[in-house]
Structures are given as C-alpha cells and as structure tokens.
PDB file of C-alpha atoms in Angstrom:
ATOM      1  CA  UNK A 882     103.991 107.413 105.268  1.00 67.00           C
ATOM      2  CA  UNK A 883     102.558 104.648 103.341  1.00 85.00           C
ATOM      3  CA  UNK A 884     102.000 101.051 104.938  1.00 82.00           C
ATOM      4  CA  UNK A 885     103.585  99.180 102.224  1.00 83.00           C
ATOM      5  CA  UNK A 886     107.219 100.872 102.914  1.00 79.00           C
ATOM      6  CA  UNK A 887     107.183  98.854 106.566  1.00 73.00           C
ATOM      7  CA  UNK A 888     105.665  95.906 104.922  1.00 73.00           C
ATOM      8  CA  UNK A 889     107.261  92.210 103.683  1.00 78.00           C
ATOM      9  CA  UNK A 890     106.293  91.010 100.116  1.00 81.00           C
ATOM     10  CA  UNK A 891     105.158  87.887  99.376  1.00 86.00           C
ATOM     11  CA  UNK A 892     107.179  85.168  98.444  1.00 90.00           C
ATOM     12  CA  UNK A 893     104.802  83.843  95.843  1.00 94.00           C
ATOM     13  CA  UNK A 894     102.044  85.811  94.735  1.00 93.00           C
ATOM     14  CA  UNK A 895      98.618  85.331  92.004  1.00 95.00           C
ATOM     15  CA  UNK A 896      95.649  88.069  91.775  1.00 95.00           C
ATOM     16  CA  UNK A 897      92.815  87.412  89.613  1.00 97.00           C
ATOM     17  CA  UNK A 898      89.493  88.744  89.068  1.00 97.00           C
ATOM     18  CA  UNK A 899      86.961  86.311  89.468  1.00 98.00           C
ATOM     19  CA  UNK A 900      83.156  86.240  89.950  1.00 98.00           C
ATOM     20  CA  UNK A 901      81.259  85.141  93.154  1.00 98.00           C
ATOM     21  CA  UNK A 902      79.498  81.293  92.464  1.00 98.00           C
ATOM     22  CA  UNK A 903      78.454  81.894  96.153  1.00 98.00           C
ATOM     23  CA  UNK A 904      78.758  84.770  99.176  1.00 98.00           C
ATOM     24  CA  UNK A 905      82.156  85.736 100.246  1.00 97.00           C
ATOM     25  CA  UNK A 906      83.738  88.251 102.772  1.00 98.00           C
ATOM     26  CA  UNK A 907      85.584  91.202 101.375  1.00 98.00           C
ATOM     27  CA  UNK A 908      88.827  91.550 103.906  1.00 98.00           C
ATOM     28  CA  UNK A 909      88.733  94.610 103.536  1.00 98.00           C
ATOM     29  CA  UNK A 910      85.678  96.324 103.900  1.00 98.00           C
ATOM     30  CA  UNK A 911      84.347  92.655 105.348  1.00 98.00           C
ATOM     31  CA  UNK A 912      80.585  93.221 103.646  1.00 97.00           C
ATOM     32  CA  UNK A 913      79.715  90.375 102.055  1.00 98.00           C
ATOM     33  CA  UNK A 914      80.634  89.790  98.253  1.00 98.00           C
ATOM     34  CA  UNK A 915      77.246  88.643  96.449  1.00 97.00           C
ATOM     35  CA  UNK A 916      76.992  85.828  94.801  1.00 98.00           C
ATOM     36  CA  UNK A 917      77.937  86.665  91.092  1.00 98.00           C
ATOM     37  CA  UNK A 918      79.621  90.118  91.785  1.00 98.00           C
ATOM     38  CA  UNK A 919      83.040  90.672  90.741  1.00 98.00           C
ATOM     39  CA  UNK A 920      85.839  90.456  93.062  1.00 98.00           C
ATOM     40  CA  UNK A 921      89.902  90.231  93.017  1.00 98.00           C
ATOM     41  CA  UNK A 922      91.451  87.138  94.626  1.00 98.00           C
ATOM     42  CA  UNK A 923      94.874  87.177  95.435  1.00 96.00           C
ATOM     43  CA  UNK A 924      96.384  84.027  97.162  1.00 95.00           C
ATOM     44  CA  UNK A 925     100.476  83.989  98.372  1.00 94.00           C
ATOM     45  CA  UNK A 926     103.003  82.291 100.107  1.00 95.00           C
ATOM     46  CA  UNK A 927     103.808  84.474 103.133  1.00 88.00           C
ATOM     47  CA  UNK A 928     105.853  83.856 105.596  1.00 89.00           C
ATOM     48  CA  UNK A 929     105.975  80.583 105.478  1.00 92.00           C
ATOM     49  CA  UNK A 930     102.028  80.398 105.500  1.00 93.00           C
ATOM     50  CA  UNK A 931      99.929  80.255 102.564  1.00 95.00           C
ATOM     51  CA  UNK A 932      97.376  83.058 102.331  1.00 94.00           C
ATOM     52  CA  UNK A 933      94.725  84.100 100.515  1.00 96.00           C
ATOM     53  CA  UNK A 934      92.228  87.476 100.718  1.00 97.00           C
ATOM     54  CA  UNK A 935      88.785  88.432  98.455  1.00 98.00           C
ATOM     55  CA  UNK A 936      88.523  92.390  97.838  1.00 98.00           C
ATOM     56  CA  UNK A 937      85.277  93.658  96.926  1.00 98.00           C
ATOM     57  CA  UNK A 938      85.114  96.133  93.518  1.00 98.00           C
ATOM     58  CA  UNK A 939      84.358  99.077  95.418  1.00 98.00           C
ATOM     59  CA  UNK A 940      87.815  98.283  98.013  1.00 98.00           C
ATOM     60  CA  UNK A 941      89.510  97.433  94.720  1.00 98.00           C
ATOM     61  CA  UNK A 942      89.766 100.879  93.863  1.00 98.00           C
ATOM     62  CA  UNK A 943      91.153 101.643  97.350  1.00 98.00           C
ATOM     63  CA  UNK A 944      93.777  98.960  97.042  1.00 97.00           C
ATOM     64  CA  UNK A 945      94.039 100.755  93.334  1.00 97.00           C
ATOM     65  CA  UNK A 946      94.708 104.036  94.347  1.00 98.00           C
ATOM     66  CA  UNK A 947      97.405 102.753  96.924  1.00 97.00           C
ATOM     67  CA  UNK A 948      99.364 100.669  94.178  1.00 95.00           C
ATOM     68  CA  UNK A 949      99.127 103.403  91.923  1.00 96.00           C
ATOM     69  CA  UNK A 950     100.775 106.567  94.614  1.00 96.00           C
ATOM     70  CA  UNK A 951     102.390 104.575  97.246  1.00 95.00           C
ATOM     71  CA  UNK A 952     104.075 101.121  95.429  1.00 93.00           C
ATOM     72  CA  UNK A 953     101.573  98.678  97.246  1.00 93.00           C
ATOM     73  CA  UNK A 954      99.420  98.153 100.178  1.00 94.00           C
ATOM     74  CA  UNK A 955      98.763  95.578 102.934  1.00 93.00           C
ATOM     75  CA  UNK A 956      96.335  93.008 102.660  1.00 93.00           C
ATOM     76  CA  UNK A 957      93.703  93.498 105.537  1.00 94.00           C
ATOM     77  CA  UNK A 958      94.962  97.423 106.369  1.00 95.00           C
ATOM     78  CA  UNK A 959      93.624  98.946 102.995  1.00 97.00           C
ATOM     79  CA  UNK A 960      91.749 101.270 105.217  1.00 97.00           C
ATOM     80  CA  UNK A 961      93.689 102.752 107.929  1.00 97.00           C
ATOM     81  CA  UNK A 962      96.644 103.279 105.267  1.00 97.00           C
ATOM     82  CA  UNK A 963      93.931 105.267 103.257  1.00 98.00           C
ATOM     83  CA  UNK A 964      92.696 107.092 106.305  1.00 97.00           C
ATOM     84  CA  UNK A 965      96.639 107.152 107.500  1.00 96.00           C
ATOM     85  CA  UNK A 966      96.631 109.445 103.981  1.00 96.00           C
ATOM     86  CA  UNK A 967      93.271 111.555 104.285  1.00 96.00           C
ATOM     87  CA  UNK A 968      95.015 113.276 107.617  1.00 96.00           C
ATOM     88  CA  UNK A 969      98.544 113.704 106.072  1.00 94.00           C
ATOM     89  CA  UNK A 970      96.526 114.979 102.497  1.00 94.00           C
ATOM     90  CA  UNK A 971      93.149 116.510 103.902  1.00 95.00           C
ATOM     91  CA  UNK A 972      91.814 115.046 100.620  1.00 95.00           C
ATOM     92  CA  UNK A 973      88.118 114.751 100.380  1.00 96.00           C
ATOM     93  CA  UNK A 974      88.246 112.231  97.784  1.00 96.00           C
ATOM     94  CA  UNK A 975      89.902 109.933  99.679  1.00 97.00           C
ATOM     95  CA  UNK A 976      88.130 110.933 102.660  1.00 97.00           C
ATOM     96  CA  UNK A 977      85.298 109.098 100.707  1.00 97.00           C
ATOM     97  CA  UNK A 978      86.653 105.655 100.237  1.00 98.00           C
ATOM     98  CA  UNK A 979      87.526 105.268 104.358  1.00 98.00           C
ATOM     99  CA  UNK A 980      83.851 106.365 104.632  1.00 97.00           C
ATOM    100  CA  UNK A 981      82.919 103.982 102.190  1.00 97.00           C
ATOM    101  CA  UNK A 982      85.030 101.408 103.764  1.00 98.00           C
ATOM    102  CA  UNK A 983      83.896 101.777 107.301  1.00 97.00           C
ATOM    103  CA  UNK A 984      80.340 101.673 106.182  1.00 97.00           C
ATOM    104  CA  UNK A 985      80.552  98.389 104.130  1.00 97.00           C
ATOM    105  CA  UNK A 986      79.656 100.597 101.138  1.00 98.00           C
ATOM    106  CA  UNK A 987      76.174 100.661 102.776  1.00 97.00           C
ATOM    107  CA  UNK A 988      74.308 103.715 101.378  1.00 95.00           C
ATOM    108  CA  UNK A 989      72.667 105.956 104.334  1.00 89.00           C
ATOM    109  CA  UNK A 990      69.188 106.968 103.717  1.00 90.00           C
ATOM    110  CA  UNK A 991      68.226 103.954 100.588  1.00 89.00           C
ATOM    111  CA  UNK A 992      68.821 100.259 100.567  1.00 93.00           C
ATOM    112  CA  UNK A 993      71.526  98.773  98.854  1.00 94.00           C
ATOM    113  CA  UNK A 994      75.227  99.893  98.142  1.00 96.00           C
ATOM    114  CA  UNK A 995      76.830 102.898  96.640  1.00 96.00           C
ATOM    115  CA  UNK A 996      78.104 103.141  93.319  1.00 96.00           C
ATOM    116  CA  UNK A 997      81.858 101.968  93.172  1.00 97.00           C
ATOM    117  CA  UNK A 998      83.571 105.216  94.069  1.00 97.00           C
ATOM    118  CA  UNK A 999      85.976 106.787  90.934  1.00 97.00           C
ATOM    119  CA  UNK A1000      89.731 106.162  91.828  1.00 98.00           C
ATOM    120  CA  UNK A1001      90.789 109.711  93.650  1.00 97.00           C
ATOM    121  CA  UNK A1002      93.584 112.139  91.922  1.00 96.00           C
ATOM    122  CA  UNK A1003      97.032 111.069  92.458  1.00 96.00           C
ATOM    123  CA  UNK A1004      99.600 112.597  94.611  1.00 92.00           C
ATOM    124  CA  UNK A1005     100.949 115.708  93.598  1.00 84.00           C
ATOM    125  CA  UNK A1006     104.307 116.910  95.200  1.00 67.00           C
ATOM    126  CA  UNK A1007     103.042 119.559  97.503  1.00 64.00           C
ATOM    127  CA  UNK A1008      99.733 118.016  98.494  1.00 68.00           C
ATOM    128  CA  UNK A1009     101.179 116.943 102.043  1.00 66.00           C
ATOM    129  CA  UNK A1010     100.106 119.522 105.126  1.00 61.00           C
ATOM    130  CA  UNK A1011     102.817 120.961 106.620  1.00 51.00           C
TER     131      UNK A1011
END
C-alpha cells in the first residue's frame, strides 16, 4: 500500500528546482544540500499551516519513482514508503534508494557521495509477493 492513498493534499501547492546559494537540509535523506547543488523546493498551504521541504537530487528520484507508480508521496516519509515497497516487491532496485537514503547517499569505502541512483522499473501487475 502506498503512503499517499492515506495521505491529505495540499491546499496550495509550488515545486521548483532551484540551486543551493548556501547549505540546506534535504528532508528527506536530511544530508546536507551543498551550496550550489541542485535541489527541488516545494512550499504549501497545509492544514492550515504553511509548509515548505528541500529534496536533494539523489531523493528526487525517490520522490520520482513514487509519483510516477503510486500517484504521490508524503513529504518527510519518502523513505519508509519506498522501503514499505522493497518488502511488498523484493525489488533490488529499490532496495538501493532506502540504502541510499538511510546512508545520506554517503559512499562506503571513498569520500564523497554516490552517483544519483537511475529511477527503478515501474510496477508491473504481478510484481507484488504473494
């Protein structure tokens, strides 16, 4: 089951892409978003509350992937809907992005990040374990 289909939508809602003019926090993967590294900002009227969240590139394709197969996703649970779908799936390739995810898109043995992961095949009507 897929987040989104328990979830409210916002009442107002913008999502650009935008480039970092200083260090952010990704709410998502919550590394930190280098100054003048691409990220998506989305800002909404929720709830009565005005929100707003920065997604890195490499949790963009998460957040992707999720639009894409399930209709949406929930700002700030990208990753346990993803890993919600790696047990229902067994899917190694999205096995990789809640890796990625938990890690901060740290790479293990050398410094820096991994590459931003490819955005994982879509759901095909069988793929579910029984």
């Amino acid at each position: 089951m897929c987040a989104i289909d328990d979830g409210e939508h916002y009442d107002v809602y913008c999502a650009q892409t935008r480039k970092a003019a200083k260090a952010h926090k990704c709410n998502e993967c919550y590394r930190q978003i280098a100054k003048g590294e691409s990220y998506r900002h989305t800002h909404g009227l929720y709830d009565g509350y005005w929100m707003q969240n920065r997604v890195c590139s490499h949790c963009q394709v998460a957040t992707t992937w999720l639009s894409d197969n399930c209709g949406g996703y929930m700002d700030q649970g990208v990753c346990e809907d993803i890993e919600q779908h790696v047990d229902e799936y067994r899917r190694m390739d999205l096995a990789r992005l809640a890796v990625g995810m938990r890690s901060k898109w740290k790479r293990i043995r050398r410094e820096g990040l991994m590459p931003i992961p490819k955005l994982p095949r879509p759901i095909k009507l069988g793929d579910a374990q029984a």
